[in-house]
């Protein structure tokens, strides 16, 4: 099994904006923690692992980060 390469946030954004990566790629190449959290996120909400749920996860993570910064 090939190891997954993780990228810094700015590189992921570039790959996403260029169309090279979709939402699932974004999540899977962000970090092992995000991969685990995404799987749990889908399981807890009864979601299928796909582009739509990956986008929801990224939005959810963004909201979490915003809330942490406000505290």
Backbone as a chain_set.jsonl record, in Angstrom:
{"seq": "XXXXXXXXXXXXXXXXXXXXXXXXXXXXXXXXXXXXXXXXXXXXXXXXXXXXXXXXXXXXXXXXXXXXXXX", "coords": {"N": [[0.84, -1.188, 0.0], [0.614, 2.141, -0.914], [2.091, 5.015, 0.57], [0.331, 7.839, 1.776], [0.664, 11.115, 0.605], [0.996, 14.129, 2.286], [0.003, 17.541, 2.207], [0.832, 21.032, 2.653], [-1.582, 23.495, 3.707], [-1.826, 25.689, 1.866], [-0.875, 24.603, -0.535], [-2.738, 22.577, -0.954], [-5.039, 24.101, -1.365], [-4.352, 25.371, -3.762], [-4.179, 23.118, -5.471], [-6.822, 22.262, -5.343], [-8.211, 24.512, -6.348], [-7.225, 24.566, -8.933], [-8.42, 22.419, -10.002], [-7.226, 19.995, -9.901], [-7.505, 18.497, -7.591], [-10.315, 17.192, -5.805], [-12.868, 17.498, -3.246], [-12.649, 15.179, -1.613], [-10.023, 14.376, -2.115], [-8.751, 16.604, -1.083], [-9.314, 16.378, 1.678], [-8.132, 13.85, 2.215], [-5.444, 14.312, 1.703], [-4.724, 16.174, 3.492], [-4.186, 15.554, 6.279], [-3.415, 12.754, 8.451], [-5.043, 12.847, 10.679], [-7.252, 14.318, 9.814], [-8.302, 12.519, 7.977], [-9.155, 10.441, 9.661], [-10.99, 11.865, 11.275], [-12.844, 12.637, 9.332], [-13.899, 10.174, 8.492], [-15.16, 9.402, 10.883], [-16.941, 11.555, 11.123], [-18.649, 11.114, 8.928], [-19.674, 8.575, 9.594], [-20.996, 9.099, 12.058], [-23.031, 10.758, 11.192], [-24.383, 9.326, 9.358], [-23.598, 9.49, 6.708], [-22.478, 9.042, 3.317], [-19.225, 8.36, 2.127], [-18.121, 10.653, 0.048], [-17.838, 13.216, -2.522], [-19.639, 15.258, -1.792], [-20.12, 14.905, 1.009], [-17.52, 15.199, 1.887], [-17.059, 17.868, 1.285], [-18.888, 19.014, 3.07], [-17.665, 18.252, 5.446], [-15.244, 19.708, 5.337], [-16.262, 22.305, 5.476], [-17.407, 22.162, 8.018], [-15.094, 21.773, 9.568], [-13.875, 24.233, 9.078], [-15.689, 25.941, 10.356], [-15.29, 25.074, 12.975], [-12.641, 25.902, 13.406], [-12.94, 28.675, 13.19], [-14.567, 29.179, 15.42], [-12.836, 28.441, 17.471], [-10.924, 30.429, 17.243], [-12.353, 32.633, 18.021], [-12.734, 32.259, 20.714]], "CA": [[0.0, 0.0, 0.0], [1.411, 3.357, -1.031], [1.882, 6.013, 1.618], [-0.343, 9.058, 1.327], [1.455, 12.323, 0.765], [0.234, 15.239, 2.852], [0.449, 18.832, 1.7], [0.433, 22.209, 3.43], [-2.889, 24.055, 3.341], [-1.763, 26.528, 0.664], [-0.733, 23.724, -1.707], [-4.034, 21.924, -1.155], [-5.949, 25.099, -1.949], [-3.951, 25.512, -5.17], [-4.571, 21.904, -6.196], [-8.277, 22.263, -5.424], [-8.647, 25.587, -7.244], [-6.832, 24.242, -10.309], [-9.214, 21.279, -10.445], [-6.449, 18.761, -9.773], [-8.068, 17.778, -6.455], [-11.672, 17.439, -5.356], [-12.982, 17.588, -1.793], [-12.119, 13.978, -0.955], [-8.564, 14.48, -2.208], [-8.357, 17.663, -0.145], [-9.346, 15.797, 3.02], [-7.192, 12.74, 2.327], [-4.054, 14.776, 1.625], [-4.519, 17.202, 4.521], [-3.48, 14.944, 7.409], [-4.042, 11.505, 8.898], [-6.096, 13.209, 11.629], [-8.447, 14.69, 9.05], [-8.86, 11.285, 7.413], [-9.875, 9.764, 10.742], [-12.134, 12.695, 11.656], [-13.817, 12.596, 8.239], [-14.562, 8.878, 8.58], [-16.06, 9.48, 12.044], [-17.958, 12.547, 10.755], [-19.615, 10.43, 8.05], [-20.307, 7.49, 10.341], [-21.898, 9.679, 13.053], [-24.147, 11.434, 10.533], [-24.977, 8.417, 8.39], [-23.269, 9.99, 5.368], [-21.61, 8.263, 2.448], [-17.96, 9.028, 1.815], [-18.151, 11.137, -1.332], [-17.458, 14.62, -2.66], [-20.57, 16.117, -1.057], [-19.869, 14.824, 2.451], [-16.181, 15.753, 2.118], [-17.229, 19.322, 1.306], [-19.544, 19.324, 4.346], [-16.651, 18.091, 6.488], [-14.315, 20.843, 5.272], [-17.01, 23.455, 6.005], [-17.524, 21.926, 9.457], [-13.768, 22.044, 10.144], [-13.689, 25.677, 9.017], [-16.497, 26.518, 11.438], [-14.604, 24.749, 14.234], [-11.467, 26.771, 13.527], [-13.427, 30.025, 13.452], [-15.038, 29.218, 16.804], [-11.657, 28.381, 18.332], [-10.252, 31.732, 17.188], [-13.186, 33.597, 18.73], [-12.65, 32.007, 22.164]], "C": [[0.878, 1.241, 0.0], [1.071, 4.326, 0.092], [1.219, 7.243, 1.014], [0.569, 10.241, 1.578], [0.542, 13.424, 1.274], [0.869, 16.553, 2.414], [0.075, 19.947, 2.659], [-0.878, 22.783, 2.872], [-2.833, 24.853, 2.035], [-1.619, 25.687, -0.615], [-2.046, 23.006, -2.008], [-5.026, 22.87, -1.808], [-5.626, 25.277, -3.432], [-4.406, 24.311, -5.998], [-6.09, 21.834, -6.363], [-8.752, 23.305, -6.443], [-8.302, 25.304, -8.699], [-7.657, 23.091, -10.877], [-8.48, 19.955, -10.359], [-7.027, 17.874, -8.664], [-9.525, 18.156, -6.257], [-11.674, 17.479, -3.833], [-12.4, 16.36, -1.085], [-10.595, 13.988, -0.988], [-8.043, 15.494, -1.198], [-8.269, 17.096, 1.269], [-8.248, 14.748, 3.18], [-5.73, 13.163, 2.289], [-3.757, 15.875, 2.63], [-3.7, 16.648, 5.679], [-4.152, 13.623, 7.769], [-5.184, 11.782, 9.885], [-7.384, 13.565, 10.903], [-9.091, 13.458, 8.437], [-9.698, 10.561, 8.459], [-11.129, 10.543, 11.139], [-13.233, 12.649, 10.595], [-14.597, 11.282, 8.273], [-15.565, 8.882, 9.731], [-17.224, 10.426, 11.759], [-19.05, 11.884, 9.919], [-20.378, 9.352, 8.809], [-21.356, 8.052, 11.316], [-23.145, 10.295, 12.431], [-24.852, 10.558, 9.501], [-24.746, 8.853, 6.956], [-22.392, 9.0, 4.621], [-20.334, 9.058, 2.213], [-17.973, 9.36, 0.337], [-17.797, 12.623, -1.345], [-18.337, 15.54, -1.806], [-20.296, 16.086, 0.451], [-18.477, 15.351, 2.791], [-16.251, 17.273, 2.158], [-17.883, 19.755, 2.622], [-18.541, 19.237, 5.496], [-15.698, 19.283, 6.505], [-14.998, 22.105, 5.808], [-17.131, 23.357, 7.526], [-16.2, 22.224, 10.157], [-13.487, 23.543, 10.144], [-14.455, 26.381, 10.117], [-15.833, 26.266, 12.791], [-13.422, 25.686, 14.452], [-11.869, 28.207, 13.831], [-13.859, 30.17, 14.906], [-13.878, 29.19, 17.788], [-10.966, 29.738, 18.374], [-11.038, 32.795, 17.961], [-13.075, 33.459, 20.241], [-11.453, 32.677, 22.791]], "O": [[1.782, 1.369, 0.825], [-0.081, 4.442, 0.508], [1.514, 7.632, -0.116], [1.176, 10.354, 2.644], [-0.555, 13.626, 0.753], [2.086, 16.666, 2.272], [-0.898, 19.823, 3.403], [-1.219, 22.57, 1.709], [-3.712, 24.702, 1.186], [-2.183, 26.032, -1.653], [-2.422, 22.846, -3.169], [-5.769, 22.474, -2.706], [-6.533, 25.328, -4.262], [-4.95, 24.47, -7.091], [-6.584, 21.398, -7.403], [-9.591, 23.012, -7.295], [-9.008, 25.752, -9.602], [-7.609, 22.814, -12.076], [-9.034, 18.91, -10.701], [-7.036, 16.649, -8.785], [-9.924, 19.294, -6.506], [-10.617, 17.492, -3.203], [-11.727, 16.498, -0.063], [-9.949, 13.648, 0.003], [-7.024, 15.271, -0.543], [-7.279, 17.303, 1.971], [-7.517, 14.758, 4.17], [-4.866, 12.444, 2.792], [-2.667, 16.446, 2.627], [-2.652, 17.194, 6.026], [-5.315, 13.399, 7.435], [-6.169, 11.045, 9.925], [-8.472, 13.169, 11.319], [-10.318, 13.368, 8.387], [-10.813, 10.121, 8.178], [-12.198, 9.96, 11.317], [-14.418, 12.625, 10.927], [-15.816, 11.278, 8.102], [-16.694, 8.417, 9.572], [-18.365, 10.132, 12.115], [-20.239, 12.075, 10.178], [-21.596, 9.237, 8.675], [-22.473, 7.539, 11.388], [-24.197, 10.349, 13.068], [-25.802, 10.993, 8.851], [-25.585, 8.621, 6.086], [-21.657, 8.22, 5.227], [-20.366, 10.285, 2.112], [-17.855, 8.481, -0.517], [-17.494, 13.21, -0.306], [-17.846, 16.478, -1.178], [-20.249, 17.136, 1.093], [-18.275, 15.896, 3.877], [-15.578, 17.903, 2.974], [-17.474, 20.75, 3.22], [-18.569, 20.059, 6.413], [-15.381, 19.809, 7.572], [-14.371, 22.89, 6.52], [-16.974, 24.353, 8.233], [-16.182, 22.854, 11.214], [-12.923, 24.068, 11.105], [-13.943, 27.309, 10.742], [-15.817, 27.146, 13.652], [-13.226, 26.201, 15.552], [-11.222, 28.881, 14.632], [-13.55, 31.173, 15.55], [-13.932, 29.845, 18.829], [-10.476, 30.152, 19.424], [-10.456, 33.741, 18.492], [-13.295, 34.424, 20.972], [-11.243, 32.561, 23.999]]}, "num_chains": 1, "name": "protein.A"}
